[in-house]
Short mmCIF file of C-alpha atoms and ligand atoms in Angstrom, two decimals:
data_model
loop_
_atom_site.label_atom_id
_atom_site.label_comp_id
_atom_site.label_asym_id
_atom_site.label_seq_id
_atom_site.Cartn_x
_atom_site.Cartn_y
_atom_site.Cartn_z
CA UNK B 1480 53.27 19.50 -9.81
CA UNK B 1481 50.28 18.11 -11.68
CA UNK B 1482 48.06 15.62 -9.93
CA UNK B 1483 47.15 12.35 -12.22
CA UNK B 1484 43.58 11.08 -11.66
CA UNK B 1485 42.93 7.65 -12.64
CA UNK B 1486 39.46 7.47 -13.57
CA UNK B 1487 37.69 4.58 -12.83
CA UNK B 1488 34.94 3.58 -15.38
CA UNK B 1489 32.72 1.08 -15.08
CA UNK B 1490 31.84 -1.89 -17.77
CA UNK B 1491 28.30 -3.36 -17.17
CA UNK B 1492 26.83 -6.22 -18.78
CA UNK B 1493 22.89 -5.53 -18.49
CA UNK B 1494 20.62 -8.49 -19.32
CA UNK B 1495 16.94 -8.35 -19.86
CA UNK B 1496 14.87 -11.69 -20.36
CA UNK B 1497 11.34 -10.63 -18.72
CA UNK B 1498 9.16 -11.38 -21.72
CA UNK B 1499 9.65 -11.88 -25.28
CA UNK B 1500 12.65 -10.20 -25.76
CA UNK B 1501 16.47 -11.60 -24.97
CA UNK B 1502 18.58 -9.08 -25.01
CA UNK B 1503 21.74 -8.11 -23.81
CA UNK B 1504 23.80 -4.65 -23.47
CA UNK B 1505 27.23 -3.15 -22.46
CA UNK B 1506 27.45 0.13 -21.10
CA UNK B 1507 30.45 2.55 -19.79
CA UNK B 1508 29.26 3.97 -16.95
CA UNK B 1509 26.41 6.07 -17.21
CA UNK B 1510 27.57 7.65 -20.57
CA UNK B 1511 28.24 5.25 -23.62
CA UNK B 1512 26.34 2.33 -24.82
CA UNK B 1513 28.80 0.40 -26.21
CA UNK B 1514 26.30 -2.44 -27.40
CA UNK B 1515 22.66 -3.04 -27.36
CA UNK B 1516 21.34 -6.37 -28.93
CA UNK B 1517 17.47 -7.66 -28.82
CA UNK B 1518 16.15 -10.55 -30.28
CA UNK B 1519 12.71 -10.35 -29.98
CA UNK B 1520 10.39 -13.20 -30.12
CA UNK B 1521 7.15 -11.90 -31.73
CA UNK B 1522 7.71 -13.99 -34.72
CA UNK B 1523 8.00 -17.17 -32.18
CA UNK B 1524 4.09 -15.76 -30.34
CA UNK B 1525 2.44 -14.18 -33.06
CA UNK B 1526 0.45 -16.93 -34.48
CA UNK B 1527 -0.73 -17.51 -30.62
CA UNK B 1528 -2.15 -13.38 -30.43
CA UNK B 1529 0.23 -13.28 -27.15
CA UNK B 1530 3.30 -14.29 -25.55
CA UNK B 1531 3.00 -17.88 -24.75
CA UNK B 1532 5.34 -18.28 -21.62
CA UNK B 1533 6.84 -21.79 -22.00
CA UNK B 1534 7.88 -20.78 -25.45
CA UNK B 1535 9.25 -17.71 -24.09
CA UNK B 1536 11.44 -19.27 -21.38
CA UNK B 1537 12.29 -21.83 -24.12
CA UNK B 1538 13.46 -19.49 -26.76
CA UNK B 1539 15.18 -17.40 -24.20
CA UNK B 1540 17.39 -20.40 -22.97
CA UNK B 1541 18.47 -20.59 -26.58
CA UNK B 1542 19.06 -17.09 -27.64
CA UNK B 1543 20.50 -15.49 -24.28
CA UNK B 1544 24.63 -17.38 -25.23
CA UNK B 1545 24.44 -16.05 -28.31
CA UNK B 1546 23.10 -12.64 -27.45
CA UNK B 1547 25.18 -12.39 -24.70
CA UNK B 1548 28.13 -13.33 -26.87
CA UNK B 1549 27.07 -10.85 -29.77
CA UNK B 1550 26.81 -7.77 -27.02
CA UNK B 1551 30.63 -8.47 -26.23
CA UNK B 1552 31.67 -8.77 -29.63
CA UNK B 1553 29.65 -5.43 -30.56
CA UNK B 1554 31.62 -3.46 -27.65
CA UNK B 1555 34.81 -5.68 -28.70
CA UNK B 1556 35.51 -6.32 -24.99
CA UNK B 1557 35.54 -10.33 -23.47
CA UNK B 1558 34.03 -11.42 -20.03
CA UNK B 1559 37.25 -10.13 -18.57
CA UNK B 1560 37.02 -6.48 -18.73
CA UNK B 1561 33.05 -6.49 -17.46
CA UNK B 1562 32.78 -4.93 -14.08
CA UNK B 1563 28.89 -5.87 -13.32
CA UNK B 1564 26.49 -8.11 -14.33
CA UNK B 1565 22.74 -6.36 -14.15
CA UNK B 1566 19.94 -8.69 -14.45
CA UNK B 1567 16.20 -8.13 -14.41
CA UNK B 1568 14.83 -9.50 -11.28
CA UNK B 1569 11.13 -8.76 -12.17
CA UNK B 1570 8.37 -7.89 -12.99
CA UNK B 1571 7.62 -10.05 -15.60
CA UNK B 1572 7.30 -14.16 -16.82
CA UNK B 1573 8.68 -16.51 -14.07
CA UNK B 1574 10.07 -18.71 -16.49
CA UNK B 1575 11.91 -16.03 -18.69
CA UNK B 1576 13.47 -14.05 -15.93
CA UNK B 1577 14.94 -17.70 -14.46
CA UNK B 1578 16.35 -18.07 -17.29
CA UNK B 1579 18.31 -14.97 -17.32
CA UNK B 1580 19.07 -14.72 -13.64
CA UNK B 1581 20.57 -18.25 -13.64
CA UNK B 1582 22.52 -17.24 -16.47
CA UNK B 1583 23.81 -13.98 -14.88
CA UNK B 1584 24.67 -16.32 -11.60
CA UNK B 1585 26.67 -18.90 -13.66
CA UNK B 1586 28.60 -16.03 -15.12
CA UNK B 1587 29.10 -14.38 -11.72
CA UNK B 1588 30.41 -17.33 -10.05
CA UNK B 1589 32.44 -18.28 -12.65
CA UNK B 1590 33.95 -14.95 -13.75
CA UNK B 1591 33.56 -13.87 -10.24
CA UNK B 1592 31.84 -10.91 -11.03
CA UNK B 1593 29.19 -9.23 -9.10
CA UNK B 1594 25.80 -8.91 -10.25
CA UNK B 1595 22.68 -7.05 -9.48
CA UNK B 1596 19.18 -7.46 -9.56
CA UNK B 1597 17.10 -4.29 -11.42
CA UNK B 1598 13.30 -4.00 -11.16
CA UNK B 1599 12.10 -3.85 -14.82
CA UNK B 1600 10.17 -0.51 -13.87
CA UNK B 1601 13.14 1.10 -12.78
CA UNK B 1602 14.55 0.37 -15.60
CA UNK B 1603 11.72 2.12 -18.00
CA UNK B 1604 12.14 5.36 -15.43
CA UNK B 1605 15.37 5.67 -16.11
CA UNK B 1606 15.63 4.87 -19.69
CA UNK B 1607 15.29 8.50 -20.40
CA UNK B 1608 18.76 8.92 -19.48
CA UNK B 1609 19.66 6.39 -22.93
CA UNK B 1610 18.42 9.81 -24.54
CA UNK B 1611 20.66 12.61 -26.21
CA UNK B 1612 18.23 15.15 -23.74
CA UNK B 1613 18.40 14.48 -20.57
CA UNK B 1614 15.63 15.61 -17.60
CA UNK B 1615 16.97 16.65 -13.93
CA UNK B 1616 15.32 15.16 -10.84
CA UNK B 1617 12.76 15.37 -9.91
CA UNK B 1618 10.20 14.86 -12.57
CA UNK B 1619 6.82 12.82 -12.76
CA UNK B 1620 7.21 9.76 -14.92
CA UNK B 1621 4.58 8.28 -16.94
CA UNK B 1622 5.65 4.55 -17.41
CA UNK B 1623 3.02 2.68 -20.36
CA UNK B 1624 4.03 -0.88 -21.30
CA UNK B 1625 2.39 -4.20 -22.13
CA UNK B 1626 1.93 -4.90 -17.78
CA UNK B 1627 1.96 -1.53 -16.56
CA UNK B 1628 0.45 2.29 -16.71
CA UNK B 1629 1.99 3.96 -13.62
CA UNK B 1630 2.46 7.37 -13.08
CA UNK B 1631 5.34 8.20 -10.64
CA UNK B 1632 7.12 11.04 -8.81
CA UNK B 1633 10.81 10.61 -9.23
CA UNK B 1634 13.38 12.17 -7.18
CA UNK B 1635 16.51 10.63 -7.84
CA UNK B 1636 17.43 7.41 -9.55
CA UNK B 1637 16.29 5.08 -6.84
CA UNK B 1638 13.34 7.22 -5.04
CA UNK B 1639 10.41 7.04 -6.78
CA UNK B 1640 6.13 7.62 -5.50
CA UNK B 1641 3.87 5.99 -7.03
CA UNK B 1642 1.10 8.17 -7.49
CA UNK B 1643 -1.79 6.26 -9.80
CA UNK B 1644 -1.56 2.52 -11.43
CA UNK B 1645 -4.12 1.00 -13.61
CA UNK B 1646 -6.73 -0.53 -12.00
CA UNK B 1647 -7.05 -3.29 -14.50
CA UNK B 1648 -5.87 -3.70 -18.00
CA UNK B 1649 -2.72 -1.60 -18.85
CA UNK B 1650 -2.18 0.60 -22.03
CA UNK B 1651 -0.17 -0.95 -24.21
CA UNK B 1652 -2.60 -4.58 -23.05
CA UNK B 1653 -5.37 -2.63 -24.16
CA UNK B 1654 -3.48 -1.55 -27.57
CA UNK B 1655 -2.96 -5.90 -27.78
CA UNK B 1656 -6.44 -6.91 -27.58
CA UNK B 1657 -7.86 -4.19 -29.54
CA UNK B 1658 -5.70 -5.40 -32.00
CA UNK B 1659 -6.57 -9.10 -31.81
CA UNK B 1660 -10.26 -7.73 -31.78
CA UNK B 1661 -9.71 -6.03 -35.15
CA UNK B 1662 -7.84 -9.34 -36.30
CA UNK B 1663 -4.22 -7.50 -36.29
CA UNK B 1664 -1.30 -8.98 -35.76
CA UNK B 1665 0.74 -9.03 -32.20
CA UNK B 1666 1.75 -6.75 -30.85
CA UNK B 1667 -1.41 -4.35 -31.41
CA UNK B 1668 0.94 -0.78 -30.17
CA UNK B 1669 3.22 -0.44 -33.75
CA UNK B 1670 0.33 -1.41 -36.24
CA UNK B 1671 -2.40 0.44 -34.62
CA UNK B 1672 -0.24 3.62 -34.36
CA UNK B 1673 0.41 2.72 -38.13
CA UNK B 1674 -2.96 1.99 -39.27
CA UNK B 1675 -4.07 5.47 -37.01
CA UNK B 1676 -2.00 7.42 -39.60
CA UNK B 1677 -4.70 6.86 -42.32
CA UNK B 1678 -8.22 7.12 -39.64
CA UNK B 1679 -9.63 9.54 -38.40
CA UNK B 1680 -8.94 9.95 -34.47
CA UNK B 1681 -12.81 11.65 -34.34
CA UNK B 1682 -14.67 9.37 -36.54
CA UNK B 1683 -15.91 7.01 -33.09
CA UNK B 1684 -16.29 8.55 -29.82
CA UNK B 1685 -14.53 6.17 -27.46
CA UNK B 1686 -14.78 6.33 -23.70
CA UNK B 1687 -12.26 8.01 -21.75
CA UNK B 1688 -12.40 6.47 -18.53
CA UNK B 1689 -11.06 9.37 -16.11
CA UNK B 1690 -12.23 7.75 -12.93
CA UNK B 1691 -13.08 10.26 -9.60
CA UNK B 1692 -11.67 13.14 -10.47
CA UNK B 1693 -8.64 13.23 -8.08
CA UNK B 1694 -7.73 10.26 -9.76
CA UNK B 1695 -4.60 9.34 -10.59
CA UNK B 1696 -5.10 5.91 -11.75
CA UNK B 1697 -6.09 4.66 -15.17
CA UNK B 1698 -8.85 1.64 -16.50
CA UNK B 1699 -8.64 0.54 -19.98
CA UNK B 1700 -10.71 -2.60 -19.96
CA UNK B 1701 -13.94 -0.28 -20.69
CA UNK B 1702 -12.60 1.08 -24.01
CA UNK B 1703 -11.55 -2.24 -24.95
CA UNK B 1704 -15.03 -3.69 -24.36
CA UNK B 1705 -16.55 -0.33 -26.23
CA UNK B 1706 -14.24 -1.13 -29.11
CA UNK B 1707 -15.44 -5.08 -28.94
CA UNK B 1708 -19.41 -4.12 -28.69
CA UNK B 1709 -18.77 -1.34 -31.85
CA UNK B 1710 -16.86 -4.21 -33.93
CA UNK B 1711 -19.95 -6.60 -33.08
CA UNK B 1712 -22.42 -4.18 -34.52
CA UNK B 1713 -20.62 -3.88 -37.39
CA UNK B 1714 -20.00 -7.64 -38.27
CA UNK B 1715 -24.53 -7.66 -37.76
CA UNK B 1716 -24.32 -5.41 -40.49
CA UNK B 1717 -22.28 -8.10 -42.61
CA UNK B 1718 -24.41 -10.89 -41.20
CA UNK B 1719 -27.69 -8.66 -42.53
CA UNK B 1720 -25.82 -8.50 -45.76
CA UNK B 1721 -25.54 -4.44 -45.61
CA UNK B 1722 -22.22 -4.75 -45.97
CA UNK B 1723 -19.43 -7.16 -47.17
CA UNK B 1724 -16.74 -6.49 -44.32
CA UNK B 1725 -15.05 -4.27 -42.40
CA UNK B 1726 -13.07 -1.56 -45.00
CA UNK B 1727 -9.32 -0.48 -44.75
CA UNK B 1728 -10.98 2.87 -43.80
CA UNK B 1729 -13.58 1.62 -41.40
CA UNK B 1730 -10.31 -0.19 -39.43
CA UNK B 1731 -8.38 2.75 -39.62
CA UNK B 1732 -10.96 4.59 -38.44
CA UNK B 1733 -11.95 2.53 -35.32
CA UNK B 1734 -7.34 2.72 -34.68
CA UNK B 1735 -7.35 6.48 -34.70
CA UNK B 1736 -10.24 6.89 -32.57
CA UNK B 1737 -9.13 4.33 -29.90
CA UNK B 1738 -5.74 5.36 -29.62
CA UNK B 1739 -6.94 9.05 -29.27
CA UNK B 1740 -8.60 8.05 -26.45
CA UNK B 1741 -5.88 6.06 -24.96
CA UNK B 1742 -3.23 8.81 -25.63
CA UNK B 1743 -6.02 11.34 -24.02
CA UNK B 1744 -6.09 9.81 -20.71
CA UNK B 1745 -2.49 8.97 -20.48
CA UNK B 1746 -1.58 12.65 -21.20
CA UNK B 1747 -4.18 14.26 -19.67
CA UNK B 1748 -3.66 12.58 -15.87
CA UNK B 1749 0.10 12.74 -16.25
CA UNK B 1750 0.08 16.73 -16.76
CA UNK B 1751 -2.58 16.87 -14.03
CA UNK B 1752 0.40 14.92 -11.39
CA UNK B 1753 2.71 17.85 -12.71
CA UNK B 1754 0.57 20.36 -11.77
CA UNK B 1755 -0.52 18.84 -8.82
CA UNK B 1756 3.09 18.33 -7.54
CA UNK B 1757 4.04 21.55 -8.89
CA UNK B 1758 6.78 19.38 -10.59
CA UNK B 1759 7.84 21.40 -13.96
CA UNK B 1760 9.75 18.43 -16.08
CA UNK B 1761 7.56 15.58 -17.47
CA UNK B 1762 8.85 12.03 -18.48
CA UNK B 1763 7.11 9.32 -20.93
CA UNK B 1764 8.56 5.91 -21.39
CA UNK B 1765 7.81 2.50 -21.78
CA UNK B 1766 6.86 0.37 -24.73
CA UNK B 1767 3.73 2.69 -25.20
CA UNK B 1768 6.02 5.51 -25.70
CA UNK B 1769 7.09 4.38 -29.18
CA UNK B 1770 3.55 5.45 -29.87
CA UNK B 1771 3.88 8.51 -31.79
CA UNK B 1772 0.68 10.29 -31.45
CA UNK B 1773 1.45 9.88 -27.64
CA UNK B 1774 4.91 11.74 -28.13
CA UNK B 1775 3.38 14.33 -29.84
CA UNK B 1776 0.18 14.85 -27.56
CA UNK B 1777 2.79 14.93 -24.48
CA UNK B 1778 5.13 17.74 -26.30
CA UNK B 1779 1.96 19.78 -27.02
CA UNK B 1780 0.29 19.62 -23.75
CA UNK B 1781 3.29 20.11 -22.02
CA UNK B 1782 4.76 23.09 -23.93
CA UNK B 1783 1.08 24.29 -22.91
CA UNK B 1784 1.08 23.93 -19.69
CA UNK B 1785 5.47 25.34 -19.36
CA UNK B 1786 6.81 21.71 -18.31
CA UNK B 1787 9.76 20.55 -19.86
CA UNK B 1788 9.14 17.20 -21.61
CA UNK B 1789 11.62 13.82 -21.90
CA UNK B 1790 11.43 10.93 -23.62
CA UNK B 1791 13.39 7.98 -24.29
CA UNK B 1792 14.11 7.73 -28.27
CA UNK B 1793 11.90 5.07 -29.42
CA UNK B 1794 13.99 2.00 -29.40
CA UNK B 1795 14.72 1.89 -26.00
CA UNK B 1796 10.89 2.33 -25.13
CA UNK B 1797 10.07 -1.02 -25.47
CA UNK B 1798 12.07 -3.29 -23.57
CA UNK B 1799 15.69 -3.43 -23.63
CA UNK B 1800 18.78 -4.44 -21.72
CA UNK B 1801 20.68 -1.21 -22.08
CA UNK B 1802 18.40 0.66 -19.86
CA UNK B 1803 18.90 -2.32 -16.93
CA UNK B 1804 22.55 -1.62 -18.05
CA UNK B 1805 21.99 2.00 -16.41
CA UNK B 1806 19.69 1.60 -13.73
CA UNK B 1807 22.43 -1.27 -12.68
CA UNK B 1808 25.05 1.18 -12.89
CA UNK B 1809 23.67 3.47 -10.04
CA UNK B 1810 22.82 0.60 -8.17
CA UNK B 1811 26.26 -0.36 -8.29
CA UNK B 1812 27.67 3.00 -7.71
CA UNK B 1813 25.36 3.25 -5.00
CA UNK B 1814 27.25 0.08 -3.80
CA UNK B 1815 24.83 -0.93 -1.28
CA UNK B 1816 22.91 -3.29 -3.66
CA UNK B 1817 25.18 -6.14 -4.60
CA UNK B 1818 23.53 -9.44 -4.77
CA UNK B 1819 24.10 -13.15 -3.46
CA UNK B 1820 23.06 -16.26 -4.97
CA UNK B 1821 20.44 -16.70 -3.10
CA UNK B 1822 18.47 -13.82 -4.91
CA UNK B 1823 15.17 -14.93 -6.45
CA UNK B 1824 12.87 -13.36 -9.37
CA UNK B 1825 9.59 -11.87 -8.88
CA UNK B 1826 6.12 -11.49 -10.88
CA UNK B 1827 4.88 -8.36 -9.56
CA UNK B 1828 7.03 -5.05 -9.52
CA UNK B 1829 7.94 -4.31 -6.37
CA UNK B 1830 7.82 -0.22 -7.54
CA UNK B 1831 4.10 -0.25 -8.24
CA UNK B 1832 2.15 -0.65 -4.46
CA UNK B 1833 1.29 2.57 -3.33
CA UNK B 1834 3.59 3.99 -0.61
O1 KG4 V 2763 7.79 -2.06 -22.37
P1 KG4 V 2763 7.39 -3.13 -23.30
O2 KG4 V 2763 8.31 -3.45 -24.46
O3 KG4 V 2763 7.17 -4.49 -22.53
C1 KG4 V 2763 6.60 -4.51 -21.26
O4 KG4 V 2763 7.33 -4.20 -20.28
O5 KG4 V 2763 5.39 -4.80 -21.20
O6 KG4 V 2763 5.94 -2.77 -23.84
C2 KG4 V 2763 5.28 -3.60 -24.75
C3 KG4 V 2763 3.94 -2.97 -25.05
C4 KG4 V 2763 3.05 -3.85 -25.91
O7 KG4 V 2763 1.78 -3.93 -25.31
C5 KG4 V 2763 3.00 -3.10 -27.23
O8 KG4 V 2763 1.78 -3.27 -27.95
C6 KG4 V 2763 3.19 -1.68 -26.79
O9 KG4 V 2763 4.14 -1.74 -25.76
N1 KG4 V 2763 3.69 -0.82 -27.88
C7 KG4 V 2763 2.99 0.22 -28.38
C8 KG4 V 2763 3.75 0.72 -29.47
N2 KG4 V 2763 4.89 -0.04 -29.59
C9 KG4 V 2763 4.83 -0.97 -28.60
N3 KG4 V 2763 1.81 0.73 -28.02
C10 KG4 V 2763 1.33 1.78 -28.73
N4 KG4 V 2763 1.99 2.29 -29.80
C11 KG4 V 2763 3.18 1.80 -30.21
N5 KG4 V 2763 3.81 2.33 -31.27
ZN1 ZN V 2764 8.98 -3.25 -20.36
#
């Protein structure tokens, strides 16, 4: 006699609305994304050099229907056949995660289906998984976005150290004002990687800020002000009339040699958690991760050192909703975590205070 299994998969709706991105995503359990939608709203903030956050919450009140709508369509499925709603709870803009949360409520009461809250963070650790590679526990995780560098020991999906946080300005902040220093558009991470291609990474020597040396933490607000104080010098020469302005090579130059110190730091104290921990499997992610020097400084120092290295393919490095999809998934599977209406968002990642 043959046994028939019914397998149970689950459809969740994942939602992320923490910044300047709506965007909405539909995966099958932990295995197929069957949509993935972003509208991003850099065109909206550029002018401003930042994310202005009453536009944000503005724009994201009018894009999250139709992105919600368009994520259905893309996995051809309707509100009916969605098993869980996964919302970002925080980190991130008050009034762009309301906006999403009371939108996942509505849906929840009115569908009746239940929803979680994900921490944004969690969902950067385990974005990896989005990937075609995929790491086994436990690994340290190097998370690098616009409001975070945090370095992390992961043992499961939902048990994560903290082991170092930035002490002031985070990476990808630092790659932002660099840029608006240089007069480069936002956000500062894509066309400062781009620009990098044509500098070279040893024409300025940056600070690396490496702090004590048992440090695990990171400060970027010194290279930024190094970077400011260089650019100054340079516009005396222009004011002195030794030079017209700053040349494509001279930017390119100044790029390369900041990001090189960034990507440095970043690499160099997230190899040093591995071989503190003895942990052999490395993880980068985040929006920083799209940075492609970084990708390429992590495989080389890790194939170095013998730790495996993971990353998240580049377009779910920067913020998504496919990888709140997943980490709502094992939330739900977990089945301890389902939320009532009463749940509230939060500013401040509740992943990043130091156990
Ligand atoms: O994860 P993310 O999309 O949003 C946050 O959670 O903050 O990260 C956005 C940050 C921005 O600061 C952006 O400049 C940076 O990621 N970023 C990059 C690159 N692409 C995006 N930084 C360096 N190189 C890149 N290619
Ligand atoms: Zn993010």
């Amino acid at each position: 006699m043959t046994a028939s299994f019914k397998i149970l998969l689950m459809i969740i709706l994942g939602i992320e609305s923490s910044c300047d991105e709506t965007a909405a995503a539909v995966m099958e359990d932990d295995k197929r994304l069957l949509a993935n939608v972003i509208n991003s709203q850099i065109d909206l903030h550029c002018i401003y050099g930042g994310v202005v956050p009453e536009l944000a919450s503005r724009k994201h009140l009018e894009d999250i229907y139709p992105v919600v709508e368009q994520a259905l369509q893309q996995a051809d499925i309707t509100l009916d056949q969605v098993d869980g709603l996964a919302i970002t709870q925080g980190p991130g803009l008050i009034g762009s995660l309301l906006v999403g949360l009371s939108f996942a409520k509505a849906l929840s009461l009115v569908k009746k289906i239940p929803y979680v809250g994900v921490d944004h963070m969690a969902g950067h650790l385990v974005s990896v998984f989005l990937g075609e590679n995929k790491p086994e526990f436990p690994y340290i995780a190097l998370i690098a976005s616009g409001g975070h560098s945090s370095i992390f020991h992961v043992t499961d999906y939902f048990h994560y150290r903290l082991l170092g946080r930035t002490r002031d300005d985070a990476a990808g902040e630092a790659f932002d004002k660099v840029a608006k220093i240089l007069d480069l558009p936002y956000p500062g991470g894509p066309i400062i990687s781009e620009l990098s291609k044509n500098g070279d990474p040893e024409a300025i020597s940056f600070p690396r800020s490496w702090l004590d040396p048992d440090s695990l933490d990171f400060s970027f607000s010194g290279i930024k002000t190094s970077v400011a104080n260089y650019v100054k010098q340079n516009q005396q020469l222009i004011a002195n009339g030794n030079e017209k302005r700053r040349s494509t090579t001279e930017t390119a130059n100044i790029c390369a040699s900041f990001q090189e110190a960034v990507v440095d730091v970043l690499a160099g104290k997230t190899m040093k958690a591995a071989r503190n921990l003895n942990v052999k499997t490395v993880v980068l992610a985040g929006g920083v991760a799209a940075n492609p020097r970084l990708r390429e400084v992590f495989r080389q120092q890790g194939d170095r050192e013998g730790f495996a290295v993971y990353m998240p393919p580049q377009k779910f490095c920067t913020d998504n909703a496919a990888m709140i999809a997943l980490a709502g998934y094992h939330l739900f599977r977990q089945q301890a975590a389902v939320t009532t209406l009463d749940m509230d968002v939060y500013s401040r990642s509740r992943l990043t205070e130091l156990a």
